XYZ file of N, CA, C and O in Angstrom:
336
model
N 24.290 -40.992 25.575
C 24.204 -39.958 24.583
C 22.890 -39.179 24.703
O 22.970 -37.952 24.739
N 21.909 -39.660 24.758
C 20.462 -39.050 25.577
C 20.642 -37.658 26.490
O 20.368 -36.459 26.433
N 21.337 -38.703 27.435
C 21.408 -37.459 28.553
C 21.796 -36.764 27.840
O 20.986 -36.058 27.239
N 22.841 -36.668 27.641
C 23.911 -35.725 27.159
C 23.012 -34.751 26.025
O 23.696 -33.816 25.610
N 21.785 -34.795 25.524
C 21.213 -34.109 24.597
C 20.361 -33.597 25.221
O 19.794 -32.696 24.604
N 19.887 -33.841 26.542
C 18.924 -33.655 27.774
C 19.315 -32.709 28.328
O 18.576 -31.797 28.696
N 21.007 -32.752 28.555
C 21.374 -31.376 29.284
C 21.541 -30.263 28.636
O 21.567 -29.177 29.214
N 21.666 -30.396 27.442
C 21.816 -29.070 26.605
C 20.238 -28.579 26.131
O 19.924 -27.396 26.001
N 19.372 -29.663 25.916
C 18.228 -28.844 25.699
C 17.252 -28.025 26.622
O 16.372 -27.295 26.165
N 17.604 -28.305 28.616
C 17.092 -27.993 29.162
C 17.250 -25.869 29.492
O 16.536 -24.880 29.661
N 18.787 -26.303 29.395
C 19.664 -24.552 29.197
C 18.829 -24.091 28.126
O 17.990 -23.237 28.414
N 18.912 -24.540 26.822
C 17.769 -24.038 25.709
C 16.610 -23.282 25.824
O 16.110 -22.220 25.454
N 16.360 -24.427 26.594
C 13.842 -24.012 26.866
C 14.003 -22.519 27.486
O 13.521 -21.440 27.144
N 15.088 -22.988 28.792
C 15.052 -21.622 29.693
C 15.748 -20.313 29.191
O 15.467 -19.118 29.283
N 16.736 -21.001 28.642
C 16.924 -19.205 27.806
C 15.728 -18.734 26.844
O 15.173 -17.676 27.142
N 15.342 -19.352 25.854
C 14.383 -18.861 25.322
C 12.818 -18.414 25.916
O 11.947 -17.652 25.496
N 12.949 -19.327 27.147
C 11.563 -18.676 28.197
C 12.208 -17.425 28.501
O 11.463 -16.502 28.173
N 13.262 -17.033 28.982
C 13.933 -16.178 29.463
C 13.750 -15.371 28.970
O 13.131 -14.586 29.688
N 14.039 -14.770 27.445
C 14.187 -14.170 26.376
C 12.659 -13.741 26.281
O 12.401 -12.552 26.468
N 11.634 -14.629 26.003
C 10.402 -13.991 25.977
C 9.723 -13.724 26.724
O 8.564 -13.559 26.345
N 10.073 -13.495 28.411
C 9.962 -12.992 29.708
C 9.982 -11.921 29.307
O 8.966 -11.355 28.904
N 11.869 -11.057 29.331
C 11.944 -10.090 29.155
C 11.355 -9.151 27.849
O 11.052 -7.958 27.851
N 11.309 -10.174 26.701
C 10.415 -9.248 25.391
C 9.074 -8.535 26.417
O 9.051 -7.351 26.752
N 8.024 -9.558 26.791
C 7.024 -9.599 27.352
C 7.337 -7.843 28.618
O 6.667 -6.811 28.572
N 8.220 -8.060 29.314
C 8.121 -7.006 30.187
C 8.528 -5.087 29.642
O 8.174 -3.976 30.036
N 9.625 -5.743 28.339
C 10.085 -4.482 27.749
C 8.926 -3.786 26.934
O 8.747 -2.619 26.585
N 8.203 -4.961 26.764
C 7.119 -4.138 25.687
C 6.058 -3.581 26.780
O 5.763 -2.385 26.779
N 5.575 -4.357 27.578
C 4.926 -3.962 28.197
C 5.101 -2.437 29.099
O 4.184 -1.624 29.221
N 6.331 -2.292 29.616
C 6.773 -0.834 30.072
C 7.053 0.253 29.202
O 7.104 1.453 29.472
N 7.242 -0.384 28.018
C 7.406 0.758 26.869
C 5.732 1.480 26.987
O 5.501 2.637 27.336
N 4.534 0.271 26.530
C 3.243 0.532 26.800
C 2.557 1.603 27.821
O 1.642 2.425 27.773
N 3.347 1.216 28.606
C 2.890 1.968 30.186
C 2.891 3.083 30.399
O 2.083 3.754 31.041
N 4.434 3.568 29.514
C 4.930 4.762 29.677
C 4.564 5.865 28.643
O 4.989 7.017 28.729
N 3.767 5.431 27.689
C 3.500 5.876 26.217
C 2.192 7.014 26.870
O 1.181 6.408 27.224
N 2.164 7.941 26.975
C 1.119 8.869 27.336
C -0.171 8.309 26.321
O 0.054 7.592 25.347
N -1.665 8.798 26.751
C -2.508 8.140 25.797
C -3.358 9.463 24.660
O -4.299 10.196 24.965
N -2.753 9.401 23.594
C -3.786 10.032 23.226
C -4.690 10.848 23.174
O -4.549 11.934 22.611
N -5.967 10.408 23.852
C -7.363 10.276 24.091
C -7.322 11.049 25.399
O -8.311 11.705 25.728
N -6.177 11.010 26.208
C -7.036 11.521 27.748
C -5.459 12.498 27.515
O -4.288 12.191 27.289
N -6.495 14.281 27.794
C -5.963 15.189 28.345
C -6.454 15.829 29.117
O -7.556 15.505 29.561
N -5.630 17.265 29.658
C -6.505 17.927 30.445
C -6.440 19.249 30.261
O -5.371 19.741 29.900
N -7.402 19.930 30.445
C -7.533 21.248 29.934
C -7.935 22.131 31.311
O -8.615 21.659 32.222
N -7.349 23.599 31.294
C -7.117 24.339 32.761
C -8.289 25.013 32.593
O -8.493 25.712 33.586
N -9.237 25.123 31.692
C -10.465 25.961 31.211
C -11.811 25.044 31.734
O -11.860 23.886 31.319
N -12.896 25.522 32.627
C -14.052 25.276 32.830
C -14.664 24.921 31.707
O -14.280 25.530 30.709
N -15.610 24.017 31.537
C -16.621 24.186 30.043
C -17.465 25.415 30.364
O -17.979 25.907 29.360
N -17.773 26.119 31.671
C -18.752 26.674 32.113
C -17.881 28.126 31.207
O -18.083 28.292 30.003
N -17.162 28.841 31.822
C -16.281 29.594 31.705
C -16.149 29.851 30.257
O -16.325 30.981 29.802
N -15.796 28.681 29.406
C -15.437 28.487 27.855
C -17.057 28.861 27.035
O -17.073 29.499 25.982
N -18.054 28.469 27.553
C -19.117 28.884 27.502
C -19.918 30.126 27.097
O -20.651 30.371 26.139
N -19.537 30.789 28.113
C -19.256 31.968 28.514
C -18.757 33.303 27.515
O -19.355 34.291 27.089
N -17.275 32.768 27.371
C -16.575 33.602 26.578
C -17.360 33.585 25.061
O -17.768 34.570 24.446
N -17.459 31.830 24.563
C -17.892 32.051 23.129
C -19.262 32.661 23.107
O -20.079 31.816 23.471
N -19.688 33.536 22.886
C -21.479 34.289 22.674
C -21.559 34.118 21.525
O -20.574 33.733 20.895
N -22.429 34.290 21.089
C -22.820 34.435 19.465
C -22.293 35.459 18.253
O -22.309 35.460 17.022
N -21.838 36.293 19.277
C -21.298 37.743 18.606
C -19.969 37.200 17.816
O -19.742 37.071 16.613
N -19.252 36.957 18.884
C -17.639 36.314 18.982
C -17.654 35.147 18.417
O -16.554 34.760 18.022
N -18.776 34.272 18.202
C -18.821 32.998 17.347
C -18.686 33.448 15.859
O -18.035 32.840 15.009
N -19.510 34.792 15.630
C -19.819 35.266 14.208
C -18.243 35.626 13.608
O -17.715 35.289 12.548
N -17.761 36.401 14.670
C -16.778 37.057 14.007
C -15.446 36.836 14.340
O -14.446 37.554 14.304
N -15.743 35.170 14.820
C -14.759 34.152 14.797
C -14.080 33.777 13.386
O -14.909 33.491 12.522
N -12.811 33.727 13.009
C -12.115 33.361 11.718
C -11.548 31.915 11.685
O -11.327 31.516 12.829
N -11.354 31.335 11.066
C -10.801 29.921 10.907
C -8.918 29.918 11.025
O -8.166 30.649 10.381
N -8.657 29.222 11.699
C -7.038 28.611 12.199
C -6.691 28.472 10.400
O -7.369 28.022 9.477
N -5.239 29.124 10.458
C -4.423 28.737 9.255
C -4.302 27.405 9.153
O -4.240 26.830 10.240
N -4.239 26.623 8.041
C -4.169 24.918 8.374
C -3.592 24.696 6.836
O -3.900 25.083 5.708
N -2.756 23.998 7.332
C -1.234 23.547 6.449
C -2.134 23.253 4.782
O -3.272 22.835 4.566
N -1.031 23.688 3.837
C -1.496 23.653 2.505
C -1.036 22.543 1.830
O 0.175 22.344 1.737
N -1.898 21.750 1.317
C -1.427 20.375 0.687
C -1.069 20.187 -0.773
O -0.611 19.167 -1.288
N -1.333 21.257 -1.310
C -1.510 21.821 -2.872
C -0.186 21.754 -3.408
O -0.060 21.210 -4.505
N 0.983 22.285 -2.737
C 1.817 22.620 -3.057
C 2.653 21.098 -3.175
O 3.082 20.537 -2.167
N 2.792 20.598 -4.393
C 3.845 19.855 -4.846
C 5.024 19.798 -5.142
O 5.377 20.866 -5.642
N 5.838 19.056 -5.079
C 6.949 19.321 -5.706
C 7.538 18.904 -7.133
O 6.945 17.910 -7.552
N 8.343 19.281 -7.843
C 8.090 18.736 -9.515
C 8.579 17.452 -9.998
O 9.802 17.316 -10.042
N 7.747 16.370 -10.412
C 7.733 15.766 -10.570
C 7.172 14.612 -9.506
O 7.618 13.465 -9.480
N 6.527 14.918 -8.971
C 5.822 14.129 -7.725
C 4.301 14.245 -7.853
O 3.796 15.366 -7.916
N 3.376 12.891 -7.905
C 2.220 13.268 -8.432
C 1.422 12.754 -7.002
O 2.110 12.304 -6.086
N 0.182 12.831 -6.886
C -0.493 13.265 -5.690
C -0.790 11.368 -5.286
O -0.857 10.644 -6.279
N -0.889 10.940 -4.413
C -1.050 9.163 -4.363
C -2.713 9.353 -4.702
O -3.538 10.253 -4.545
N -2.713 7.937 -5.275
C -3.766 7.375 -5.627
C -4.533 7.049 -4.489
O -3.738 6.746 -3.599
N -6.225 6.928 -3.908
C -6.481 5.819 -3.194
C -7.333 5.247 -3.931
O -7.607 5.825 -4.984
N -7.865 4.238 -3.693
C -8.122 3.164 -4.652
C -10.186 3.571 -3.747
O -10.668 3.728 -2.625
N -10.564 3.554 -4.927
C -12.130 4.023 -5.118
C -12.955 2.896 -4.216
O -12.765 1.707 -4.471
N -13.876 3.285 -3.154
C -14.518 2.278 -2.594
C -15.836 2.036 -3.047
O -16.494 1.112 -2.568
């Protein structure tokens, strides 16, 4: 009766090694493939970019439209964060 509990637990170990083989490799290629963030690339010189901004064109530089947060909807109140 031993054996007999011997052979079924050995199929066991290895499927479940099995199983967290492949977790282990799916996550990992998901990882791989995930572009990062942090590293881009830009077709503009800093020298060049330099250049263009002068002081003139800095002055009478205007600020990017940037999304309005104000606008609620009714009955929806703004979240709390909790005071540090």
């Amino acid at each position: 009766m031993s054996q007999y509990k011997r052979l079924i637990q050995l199929p066991l170990v290895g499927m479940i090694l099995l199983c967290l083989l492949a977790t282990m490799f799916f996550a990992a290629k998901k990882r791989s493939t995930k572009p990062d963030p942090e590293k881009h690339t830009v077709g503009t010189h800093p020298d060049d970019v330099r250049k263009y901004w002068t002081n003139d064109r800095m002055r009478k530089a205007k600020p990017a439209p940037m999304p309005s947060t104000d606008d609620l909807k009714p009955g929806k109140e703004r979240p709390r964060h909790p005071s540090v």
